[in-house]
Coordinates of C-alpha atoms and ligand atoms in Angstrom, one line a residue:
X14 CA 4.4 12.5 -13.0
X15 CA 7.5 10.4 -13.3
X16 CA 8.2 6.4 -13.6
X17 CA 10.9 5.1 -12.3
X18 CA 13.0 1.7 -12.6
X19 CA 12.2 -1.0 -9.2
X20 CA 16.0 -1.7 -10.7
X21 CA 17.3 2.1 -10.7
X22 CA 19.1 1.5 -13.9
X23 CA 16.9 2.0 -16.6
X24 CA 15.5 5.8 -18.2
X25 CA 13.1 7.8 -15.8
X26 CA 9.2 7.8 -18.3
X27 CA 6.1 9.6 -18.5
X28 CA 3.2 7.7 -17.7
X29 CA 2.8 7.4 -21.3
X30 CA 6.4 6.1 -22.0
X31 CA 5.8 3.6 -19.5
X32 CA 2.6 2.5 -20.0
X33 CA 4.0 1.8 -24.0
X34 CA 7.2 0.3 -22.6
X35 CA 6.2 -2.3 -19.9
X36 CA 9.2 -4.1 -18.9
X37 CA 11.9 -1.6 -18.0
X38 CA 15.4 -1.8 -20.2
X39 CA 17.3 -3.1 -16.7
X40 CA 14.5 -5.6 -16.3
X41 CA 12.8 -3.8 -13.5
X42 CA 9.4 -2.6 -13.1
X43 CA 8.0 0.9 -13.1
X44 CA 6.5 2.7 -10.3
X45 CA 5.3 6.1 -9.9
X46 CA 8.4 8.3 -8.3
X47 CA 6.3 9.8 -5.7
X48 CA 2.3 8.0 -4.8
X49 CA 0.1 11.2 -5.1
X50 CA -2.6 10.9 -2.1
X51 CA -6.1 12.0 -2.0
X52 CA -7.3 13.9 1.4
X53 CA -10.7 12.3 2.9
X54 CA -12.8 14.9 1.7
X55 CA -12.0 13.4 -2.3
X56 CA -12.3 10.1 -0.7
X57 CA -16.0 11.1 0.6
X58 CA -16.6 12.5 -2.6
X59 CA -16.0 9.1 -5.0
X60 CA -19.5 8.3 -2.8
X61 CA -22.3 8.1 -5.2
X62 CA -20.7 8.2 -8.2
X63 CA -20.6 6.6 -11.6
X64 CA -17.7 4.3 -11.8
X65 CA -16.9 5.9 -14.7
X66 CA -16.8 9.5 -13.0
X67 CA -15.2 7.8 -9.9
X68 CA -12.0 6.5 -12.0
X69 CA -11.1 9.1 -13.9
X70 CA -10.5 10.9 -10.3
X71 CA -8.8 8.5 -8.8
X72 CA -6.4 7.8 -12.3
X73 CA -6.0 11.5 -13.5
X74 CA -3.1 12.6 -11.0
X75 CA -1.0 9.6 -12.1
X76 CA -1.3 10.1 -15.4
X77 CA 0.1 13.7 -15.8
X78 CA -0.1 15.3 -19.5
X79 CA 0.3 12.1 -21.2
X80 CA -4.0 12.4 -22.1
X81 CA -5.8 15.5 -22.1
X82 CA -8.9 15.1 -19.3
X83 CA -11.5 15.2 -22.3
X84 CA -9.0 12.3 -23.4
X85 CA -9.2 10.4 -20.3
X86 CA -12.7 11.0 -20.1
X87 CA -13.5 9.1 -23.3
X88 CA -11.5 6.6 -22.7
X89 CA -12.5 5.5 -19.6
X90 CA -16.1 5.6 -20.9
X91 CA -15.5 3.4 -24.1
X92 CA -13.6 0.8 -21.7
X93 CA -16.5 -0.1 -19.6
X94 CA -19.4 0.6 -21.7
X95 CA -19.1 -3.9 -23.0
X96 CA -19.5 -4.2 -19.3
X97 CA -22.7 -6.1 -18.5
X98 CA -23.5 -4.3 -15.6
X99 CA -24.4 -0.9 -14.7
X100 CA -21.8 -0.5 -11.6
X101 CA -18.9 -2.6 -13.5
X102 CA -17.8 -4.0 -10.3
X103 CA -21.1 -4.7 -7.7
X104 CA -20.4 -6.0 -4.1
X105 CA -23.0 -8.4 -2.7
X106 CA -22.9 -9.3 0.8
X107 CA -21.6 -13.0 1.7
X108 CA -22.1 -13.1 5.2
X109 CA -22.5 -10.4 7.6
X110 CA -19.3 -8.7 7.6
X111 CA -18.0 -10.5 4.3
X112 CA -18.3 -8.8 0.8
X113 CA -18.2 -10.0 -2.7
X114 CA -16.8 -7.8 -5.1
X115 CA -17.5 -9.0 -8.1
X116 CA -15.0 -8.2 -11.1
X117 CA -16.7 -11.0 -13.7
X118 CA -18.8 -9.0 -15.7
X119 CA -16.3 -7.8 -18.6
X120 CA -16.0 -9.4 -21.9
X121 CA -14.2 -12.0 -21.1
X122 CA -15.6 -12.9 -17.6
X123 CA -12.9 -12.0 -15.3
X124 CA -11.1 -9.3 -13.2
X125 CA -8.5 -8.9 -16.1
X126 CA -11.2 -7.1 -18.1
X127 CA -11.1 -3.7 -16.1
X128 CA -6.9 -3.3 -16.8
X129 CA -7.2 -4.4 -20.5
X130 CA -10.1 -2.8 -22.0
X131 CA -8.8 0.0 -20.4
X132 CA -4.9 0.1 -22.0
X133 CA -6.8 -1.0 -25.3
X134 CA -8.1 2.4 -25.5
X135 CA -4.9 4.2 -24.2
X136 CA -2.7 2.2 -26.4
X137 CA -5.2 3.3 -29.6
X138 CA -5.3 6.6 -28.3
X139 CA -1.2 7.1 -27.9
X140 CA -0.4 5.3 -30.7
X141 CA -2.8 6.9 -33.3
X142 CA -1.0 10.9 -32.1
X143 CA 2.3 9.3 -32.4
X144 CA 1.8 7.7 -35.8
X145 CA 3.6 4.5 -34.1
X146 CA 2.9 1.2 -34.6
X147 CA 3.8 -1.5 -31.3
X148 CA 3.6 -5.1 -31.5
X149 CA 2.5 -6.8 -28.3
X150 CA 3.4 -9.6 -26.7
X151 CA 2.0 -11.2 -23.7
X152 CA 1.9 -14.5 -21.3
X153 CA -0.5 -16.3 -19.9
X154 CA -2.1 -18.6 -17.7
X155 CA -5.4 -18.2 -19.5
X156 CA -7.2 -15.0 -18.1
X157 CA -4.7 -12.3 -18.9
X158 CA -4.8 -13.6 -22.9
X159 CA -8.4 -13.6 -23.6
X160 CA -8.9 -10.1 -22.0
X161 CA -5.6 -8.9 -24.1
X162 CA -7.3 -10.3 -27.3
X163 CA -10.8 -9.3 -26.8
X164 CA -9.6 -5.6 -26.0
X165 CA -7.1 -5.1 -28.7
X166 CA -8.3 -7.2 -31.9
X167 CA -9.3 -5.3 -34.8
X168 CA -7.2 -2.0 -33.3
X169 CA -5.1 -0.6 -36.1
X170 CA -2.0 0.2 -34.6
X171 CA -0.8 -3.1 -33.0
X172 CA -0.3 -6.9 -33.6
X173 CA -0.7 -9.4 -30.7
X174 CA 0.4 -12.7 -30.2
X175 CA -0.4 -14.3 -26.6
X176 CA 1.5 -17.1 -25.4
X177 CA 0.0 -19.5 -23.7
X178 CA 0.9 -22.8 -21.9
X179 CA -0.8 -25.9 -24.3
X180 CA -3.3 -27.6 -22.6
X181 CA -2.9 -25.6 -19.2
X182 CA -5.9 -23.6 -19.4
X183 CA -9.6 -24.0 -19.7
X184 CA -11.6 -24.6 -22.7
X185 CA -13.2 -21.2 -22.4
X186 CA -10.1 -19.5 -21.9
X187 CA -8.8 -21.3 -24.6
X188 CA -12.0 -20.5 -26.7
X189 CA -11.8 -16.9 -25.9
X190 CA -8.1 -17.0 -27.4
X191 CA -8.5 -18.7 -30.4
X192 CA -11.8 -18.0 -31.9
X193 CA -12.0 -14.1 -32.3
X194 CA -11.3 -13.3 -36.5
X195 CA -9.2 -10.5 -36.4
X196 CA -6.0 -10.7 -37.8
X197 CA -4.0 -8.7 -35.6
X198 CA -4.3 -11.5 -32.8
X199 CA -2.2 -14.6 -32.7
X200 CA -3.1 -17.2 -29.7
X201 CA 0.4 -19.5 -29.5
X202 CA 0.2 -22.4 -27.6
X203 CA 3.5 -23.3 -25.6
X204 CA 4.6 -26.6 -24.7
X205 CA 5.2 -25.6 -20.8
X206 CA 3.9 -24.2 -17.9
X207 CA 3.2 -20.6 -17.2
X208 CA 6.6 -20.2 -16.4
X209 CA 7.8 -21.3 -19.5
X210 CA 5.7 -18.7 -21.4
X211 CA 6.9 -15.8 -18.9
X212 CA 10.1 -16.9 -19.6
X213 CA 9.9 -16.7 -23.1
X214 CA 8.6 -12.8 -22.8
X215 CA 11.7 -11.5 -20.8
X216 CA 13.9 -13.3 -23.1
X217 CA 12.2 -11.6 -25.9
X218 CA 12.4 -7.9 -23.8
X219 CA 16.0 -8.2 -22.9
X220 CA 16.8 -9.4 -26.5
X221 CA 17.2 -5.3 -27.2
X222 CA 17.6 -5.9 -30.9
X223 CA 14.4 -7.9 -31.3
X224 CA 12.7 -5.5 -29.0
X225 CA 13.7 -2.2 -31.0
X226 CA 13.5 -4.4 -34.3
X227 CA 9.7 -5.1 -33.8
X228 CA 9.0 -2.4 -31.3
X229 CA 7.7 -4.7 -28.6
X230 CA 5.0 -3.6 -25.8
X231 CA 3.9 -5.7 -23.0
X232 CA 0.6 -5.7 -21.6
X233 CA 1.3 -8.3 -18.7
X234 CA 0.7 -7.4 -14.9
X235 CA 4.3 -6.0 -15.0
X236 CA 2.7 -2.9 -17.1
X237 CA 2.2 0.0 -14.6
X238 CA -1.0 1.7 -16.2
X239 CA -2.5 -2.1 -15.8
X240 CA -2.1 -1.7 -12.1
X241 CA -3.2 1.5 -11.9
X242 CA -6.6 1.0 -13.7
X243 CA -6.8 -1.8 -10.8
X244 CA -6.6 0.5 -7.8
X245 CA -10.2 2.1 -8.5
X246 CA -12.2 -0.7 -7.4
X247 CA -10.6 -0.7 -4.5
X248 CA -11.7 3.0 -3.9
X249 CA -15.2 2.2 -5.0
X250 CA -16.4 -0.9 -3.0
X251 CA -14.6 0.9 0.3
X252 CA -16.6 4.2 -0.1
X253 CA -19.7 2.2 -0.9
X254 CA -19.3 0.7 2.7
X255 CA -18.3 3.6 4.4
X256 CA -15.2 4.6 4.0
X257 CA -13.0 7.0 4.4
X258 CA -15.2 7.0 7.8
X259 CA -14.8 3.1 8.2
X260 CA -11.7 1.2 7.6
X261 CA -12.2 -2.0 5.3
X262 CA -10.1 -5.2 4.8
X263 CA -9.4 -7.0 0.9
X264 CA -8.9 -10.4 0.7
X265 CA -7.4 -10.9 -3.1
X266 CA -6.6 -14.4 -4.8
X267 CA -3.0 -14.2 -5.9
X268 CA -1.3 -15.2 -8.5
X269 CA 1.4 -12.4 -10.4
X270 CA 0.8 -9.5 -7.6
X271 CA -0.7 -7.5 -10.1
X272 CA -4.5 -7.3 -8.0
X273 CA -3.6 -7.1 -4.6
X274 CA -0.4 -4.8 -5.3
X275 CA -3.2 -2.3 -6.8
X276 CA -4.6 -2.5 -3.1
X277 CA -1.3 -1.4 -1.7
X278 CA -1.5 1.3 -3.7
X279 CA -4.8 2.5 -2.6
X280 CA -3.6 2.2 0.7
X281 CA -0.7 4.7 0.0
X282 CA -2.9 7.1 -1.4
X283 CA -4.6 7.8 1.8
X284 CA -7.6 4.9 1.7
X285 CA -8.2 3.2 5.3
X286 CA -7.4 -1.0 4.3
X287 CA -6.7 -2.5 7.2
X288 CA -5.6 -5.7 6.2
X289 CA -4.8 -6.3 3.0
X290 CA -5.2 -10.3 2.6
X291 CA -3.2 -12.7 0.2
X292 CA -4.4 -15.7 -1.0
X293 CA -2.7 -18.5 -3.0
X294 CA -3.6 -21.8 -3.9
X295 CA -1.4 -24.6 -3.4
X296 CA 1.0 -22.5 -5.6
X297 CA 2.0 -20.7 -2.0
X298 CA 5.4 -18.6 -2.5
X299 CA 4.0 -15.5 -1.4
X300 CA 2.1 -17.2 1.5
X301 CA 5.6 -19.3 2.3
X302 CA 7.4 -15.8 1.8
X303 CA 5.6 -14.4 4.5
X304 CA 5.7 -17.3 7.1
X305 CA 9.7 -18.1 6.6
X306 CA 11.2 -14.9 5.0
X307 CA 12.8 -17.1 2.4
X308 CA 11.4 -16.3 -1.1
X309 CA 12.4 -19.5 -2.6
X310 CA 11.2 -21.5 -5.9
X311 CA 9.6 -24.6 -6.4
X312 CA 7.7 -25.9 -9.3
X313 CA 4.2 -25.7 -10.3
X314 CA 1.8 -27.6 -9.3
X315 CA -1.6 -27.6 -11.9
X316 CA -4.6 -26.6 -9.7
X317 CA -8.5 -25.9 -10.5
X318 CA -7.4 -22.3 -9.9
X319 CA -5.0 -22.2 -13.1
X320 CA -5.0 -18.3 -12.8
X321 CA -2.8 -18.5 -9.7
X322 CA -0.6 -21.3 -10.8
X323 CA 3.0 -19.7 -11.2
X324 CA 6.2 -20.3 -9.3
X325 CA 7.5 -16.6 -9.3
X326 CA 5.0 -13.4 -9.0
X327 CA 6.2 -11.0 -11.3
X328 CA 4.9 -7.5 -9.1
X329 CA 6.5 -8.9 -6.1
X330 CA 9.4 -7.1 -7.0
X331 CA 7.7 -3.5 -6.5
X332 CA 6.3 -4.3 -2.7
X333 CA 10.1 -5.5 -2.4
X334 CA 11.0 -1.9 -3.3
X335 CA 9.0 -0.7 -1.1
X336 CA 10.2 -3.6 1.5
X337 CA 13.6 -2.2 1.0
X338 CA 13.0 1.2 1.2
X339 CA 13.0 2.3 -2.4
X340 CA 16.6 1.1 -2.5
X341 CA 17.0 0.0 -6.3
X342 CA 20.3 -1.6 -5.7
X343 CA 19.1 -4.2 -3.0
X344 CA 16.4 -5.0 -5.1
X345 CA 18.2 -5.6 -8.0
X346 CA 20.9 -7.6 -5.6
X347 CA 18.1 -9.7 -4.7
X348 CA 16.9 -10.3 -7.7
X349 CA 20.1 -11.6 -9.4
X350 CA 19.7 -14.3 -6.9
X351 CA 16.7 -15.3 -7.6
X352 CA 18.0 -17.3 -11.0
X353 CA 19.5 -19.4 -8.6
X354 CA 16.5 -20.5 -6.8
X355 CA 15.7 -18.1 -4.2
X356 CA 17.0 -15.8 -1.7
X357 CA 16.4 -14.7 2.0
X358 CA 14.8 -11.0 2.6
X359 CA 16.4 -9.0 4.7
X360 CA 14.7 -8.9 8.4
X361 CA 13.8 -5.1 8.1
X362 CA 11.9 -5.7 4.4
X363 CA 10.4 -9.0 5.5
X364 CA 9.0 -6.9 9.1
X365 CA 7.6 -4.4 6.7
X366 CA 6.1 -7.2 4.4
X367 CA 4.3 -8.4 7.6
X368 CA 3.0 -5.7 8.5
X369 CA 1.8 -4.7 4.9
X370 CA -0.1 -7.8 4.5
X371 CA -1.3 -10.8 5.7
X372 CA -1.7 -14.3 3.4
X373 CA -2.8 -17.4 3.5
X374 CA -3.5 -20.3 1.4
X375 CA -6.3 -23.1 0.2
X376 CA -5.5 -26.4 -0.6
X377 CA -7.2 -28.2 -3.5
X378 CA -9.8 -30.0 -0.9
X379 CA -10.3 -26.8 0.5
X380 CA -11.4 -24.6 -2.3
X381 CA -13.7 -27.3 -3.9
X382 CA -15.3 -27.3 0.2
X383 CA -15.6 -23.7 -0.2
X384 CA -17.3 -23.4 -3.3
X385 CA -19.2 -26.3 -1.9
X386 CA -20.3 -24.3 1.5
X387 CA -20.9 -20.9 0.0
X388 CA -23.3 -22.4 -2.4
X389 CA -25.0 -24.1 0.2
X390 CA -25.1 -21.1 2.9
X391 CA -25.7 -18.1 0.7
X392 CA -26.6 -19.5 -2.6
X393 CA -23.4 -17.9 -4.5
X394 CA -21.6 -20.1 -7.1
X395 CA -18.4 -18.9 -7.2
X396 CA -15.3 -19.9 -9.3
X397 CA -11.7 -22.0 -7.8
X398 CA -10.0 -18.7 -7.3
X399 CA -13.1 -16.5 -5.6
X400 CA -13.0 -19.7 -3.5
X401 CA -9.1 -19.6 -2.6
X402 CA -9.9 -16.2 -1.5
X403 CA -13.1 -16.5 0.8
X404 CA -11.6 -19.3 2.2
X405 CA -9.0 -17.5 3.4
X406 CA -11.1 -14.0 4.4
X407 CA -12.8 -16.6 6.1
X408 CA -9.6 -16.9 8.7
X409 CA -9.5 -12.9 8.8
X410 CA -12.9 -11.9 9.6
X411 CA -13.0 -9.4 12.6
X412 CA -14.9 -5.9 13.5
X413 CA -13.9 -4.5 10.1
X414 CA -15.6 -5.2 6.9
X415 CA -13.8 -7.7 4.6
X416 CA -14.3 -7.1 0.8
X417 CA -13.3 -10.5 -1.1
X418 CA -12.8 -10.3 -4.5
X419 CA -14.3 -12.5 -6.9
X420 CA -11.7 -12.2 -10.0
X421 CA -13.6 -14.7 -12.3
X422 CA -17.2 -15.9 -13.5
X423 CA -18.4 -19.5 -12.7
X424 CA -18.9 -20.7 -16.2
X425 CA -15.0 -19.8 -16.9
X426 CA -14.3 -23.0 -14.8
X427 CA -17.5 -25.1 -15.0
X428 CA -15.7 -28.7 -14.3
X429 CA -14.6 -27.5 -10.8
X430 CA -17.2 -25.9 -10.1
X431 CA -19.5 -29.0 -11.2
X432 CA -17.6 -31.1 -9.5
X433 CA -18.0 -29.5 -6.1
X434 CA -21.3 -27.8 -6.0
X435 CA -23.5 -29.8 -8.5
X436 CA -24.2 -26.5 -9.8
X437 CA -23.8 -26.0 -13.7
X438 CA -22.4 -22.4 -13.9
X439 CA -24.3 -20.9 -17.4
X440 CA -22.2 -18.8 -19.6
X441 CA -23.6 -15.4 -20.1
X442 CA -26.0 -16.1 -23.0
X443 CA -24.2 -13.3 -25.4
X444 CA -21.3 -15.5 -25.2
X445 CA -22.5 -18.7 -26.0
X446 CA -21.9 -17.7 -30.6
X447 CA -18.2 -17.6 -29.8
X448 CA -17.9 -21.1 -28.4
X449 CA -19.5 -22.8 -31.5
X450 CA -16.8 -21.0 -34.0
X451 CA -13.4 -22.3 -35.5
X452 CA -10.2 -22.4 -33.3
X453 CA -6.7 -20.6 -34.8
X454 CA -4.1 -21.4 -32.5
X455 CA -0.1 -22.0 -33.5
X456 CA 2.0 -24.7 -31.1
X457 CA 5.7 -23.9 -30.5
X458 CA 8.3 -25.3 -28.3
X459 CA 10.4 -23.0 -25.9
X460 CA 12.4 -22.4 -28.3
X461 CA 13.1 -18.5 -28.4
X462 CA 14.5 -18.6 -32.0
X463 CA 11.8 -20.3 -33.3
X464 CA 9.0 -17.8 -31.9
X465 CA 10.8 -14.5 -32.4
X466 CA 10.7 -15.9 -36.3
X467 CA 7.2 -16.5 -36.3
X468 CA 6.4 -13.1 -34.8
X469 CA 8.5 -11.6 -37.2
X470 CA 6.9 -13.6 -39.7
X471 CA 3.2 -12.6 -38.9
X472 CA 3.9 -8.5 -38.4
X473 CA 0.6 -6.7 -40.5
X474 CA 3.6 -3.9 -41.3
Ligands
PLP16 C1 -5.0 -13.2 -12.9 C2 -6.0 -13.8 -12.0 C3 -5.7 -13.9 -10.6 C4 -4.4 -13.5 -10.0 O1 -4.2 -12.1 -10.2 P1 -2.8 -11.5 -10.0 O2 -2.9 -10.0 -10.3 O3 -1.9 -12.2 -11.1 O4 -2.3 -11.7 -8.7 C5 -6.7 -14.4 -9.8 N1 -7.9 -14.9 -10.3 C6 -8.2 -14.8 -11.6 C7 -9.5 -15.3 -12.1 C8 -7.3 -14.3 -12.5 O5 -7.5 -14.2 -13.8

């Protein structure tokens, strides 16, 4: 299996090459040259079992001879056994055509959990047969960090230092950065927005002698194998409903394209999605992108979904691929001009993007009345991005089953969820030791200079 650039410029990689390169060297994204499919009869076959077994099928062909299968096999097993549930990611019924699928129950409480603890174990895994070393460096608006931390602290072969933007994120989040021990993880509050701290991370992968220098990795949505570890779920909540036989539609909250691209995917490998919903908070590119065709910047606006608060979705640029045709030099065209604030998508990429997906967005008021309704008509707290999502299945519901899915716990975002239910969301009670222990953060300005220094500063080698 072979990666190659979004941008067409940059070497073709193994899986493996890929997975330990994230950001491609011409700043594009890697994708998989060809999607391998499965026929319906594997499809039927992922029925009944483990999610475990069910993965490892669904991953294995895109992986190619980077990991042995009895490789694979254990490391798919170590990455969801600190789940807290016995089908990693349960659906419960909302209503009677609408689904929870509920992606909380990982170590750190949200959907993130499933990608990370996953390229923990492939990271260890690579690294420890290559003799290599990586350092890693990652943004975030507060979920992607704390699932980066908790799945690659104490692991021998790499440092981590997760930016942050100060005082953007919850206190768990926050918590969940700055209290694990281990010192191979480094939580780095940036003054800024999310932005700001994605910013940061390009400049640092297009800086080639810093990247070579301290052999950088990224483990952001941008990093293929974090997609593909995505695209099971999708697979296991539609067979558990009745596909390959029934058709079934995803609603997913939207923030960096990472999620709901992972459903696209799924969909080229021969699962029926019929729609494949996107919803944004009042953070609505995507949603605007759709309506107007014009995929234009503004700022960001803090929400009570702070997991979905960006201005530019990094994984938009592979469905653009695809919008385009696979052509690498329109994307890259188009992408240039997005430094100046925007562009317009062609009319044949912005029909396809139409007919890909469908979006939609809540506004503030609307996702605390959400969380407010479904408490009240099904009993189900759920947190401020679950709610940007069902309130937008909500305006898709038809014949087919809609699967929504609910990409953090409650207690992650206990204010909001206070303030418009009443209900007081409980954290899981094994996590309740880590919120009593001593922060270690560092603050930094944007100033690359000044954090490339401190990274080099804090390398264990
Ligand atoms: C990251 C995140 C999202 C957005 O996912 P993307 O893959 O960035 O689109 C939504 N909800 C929660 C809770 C998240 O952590």
């Amino acid at each position: 299996m072979r990666y190659v650039s979004t941008r067409g410029n940059a070497p073709v990689l193994s899986f493996e090459d890929a997975m330990l390169t994230g950001l491609a060297r011409d700043g594009g994204l890697y994708l998989p040259e060809d999607i391998p499919t499965l026929t319906t009869g594997a499809i039927a076959g992922l029925a009944g079992r483990s999610y475990e077994d069910a993965a490892f099928r669904i991953m294995r062909p895109f992986i190619g001879d980077s990991f042995t299968d009895e490789a694979l096999q254990g490391i798919i097993s170590n990455a969801y056994a600190g789940f807290n549930h016995d089908a990693r990611a349960p659906l419960v019924q909302l209503g009677a055509n609408h689904f929870l699928l509920e992606l909380f129950h990982g170590p750190t409480l949200a959907f993130k959990d499933f990608a990370m603890q996953l390229i923990g174990q492939l990271f260890q895994d690579a690294l420890a047969r290559r003799g290599e070393r990586v350092t890693i460096v990652g943004a975030t608006s507060g979920d992607t960090g704390s699932a980066a931390i908790e799945a690659f602290k104490g692991l021998e072969a790499v440092d981590v230092f997760i930016l942050y933007p100060h005082g953007r994120v919850s206190d768990v989040q926050r918590r969940q950065m700055t209290t694990p021990t281990e010192a191979n993880v480094h939580a780095i509050a940036v003054d800024g927005d999310f932005d700001t701290c994605q910013g940061l991370l390009k400049d640092m992968f297009n800086d080639f002698t810093f990247r070579d220098e301290v052999r950088l990795a990224g483990v952001n949505s941008i990093n293929w194998a974090r997609v593909l570890a995505q695209v099971v779920y999708y697979f296991t909540s539609a067979v558990s409903l009745g596909a390959p036989h029934r058709a079934v539609s995803f609603t997913v909250p939207t923030g960096n394209f990472g999620d709901i691209f992972a459903g696209l995917i799924a969909r080229k490998m021969g699962l029926p999605i019929e729609k494949l919903v996107i919803a944004t908070n009042q953070n609505d590119i995507l949603h605007r992108t759709l309506e107007t065709g014009a995929y234009t910047k503004s700022g960001v606006a803090p929400s009570i979904s702070p997991s979905m608060d960006i201005q530019v979705s990094s994984n938009f640029e592979r469905a653009l691929y695809y919008a385009y045709g696979e052509d690498a030099n329109a994307v890259s065209d188009q992408l240039n001009d997005l430094a100046s604030g925007g562009f317009q998508v062609s009319q044949g990429a912005i029909d396809w993007l139409r007919e890909t997906f469908a979006s939609g967005r809540a506004s503030e008021e609307e996702t605390m009345a959400t969380i407010k309704a479904t408490h009240l008509r099904t009993g189900q707290v759920i947190c401020p991005h679950t709610a940007v999502g069902v309130k937008v299945a909500n305006e898709h519901l038809g014949d087919t089953p809609m699967i929504t899915l609910a990409t953090a716990h409650p207690a992650k975002f206990p204010d909001a969820v206070a303030k418009a239910s009443g209900q007081v969301a409980s954290l899981p009670e094994r996590m309740a030791r880590q919120f009593e222990a001593e922060e270690r953060v560092t603050r930094v300005t944007g100033d690359l200079g000044e954090l490339q220094a401190l990274i080099r500063g804090r390398l264990s080698k």
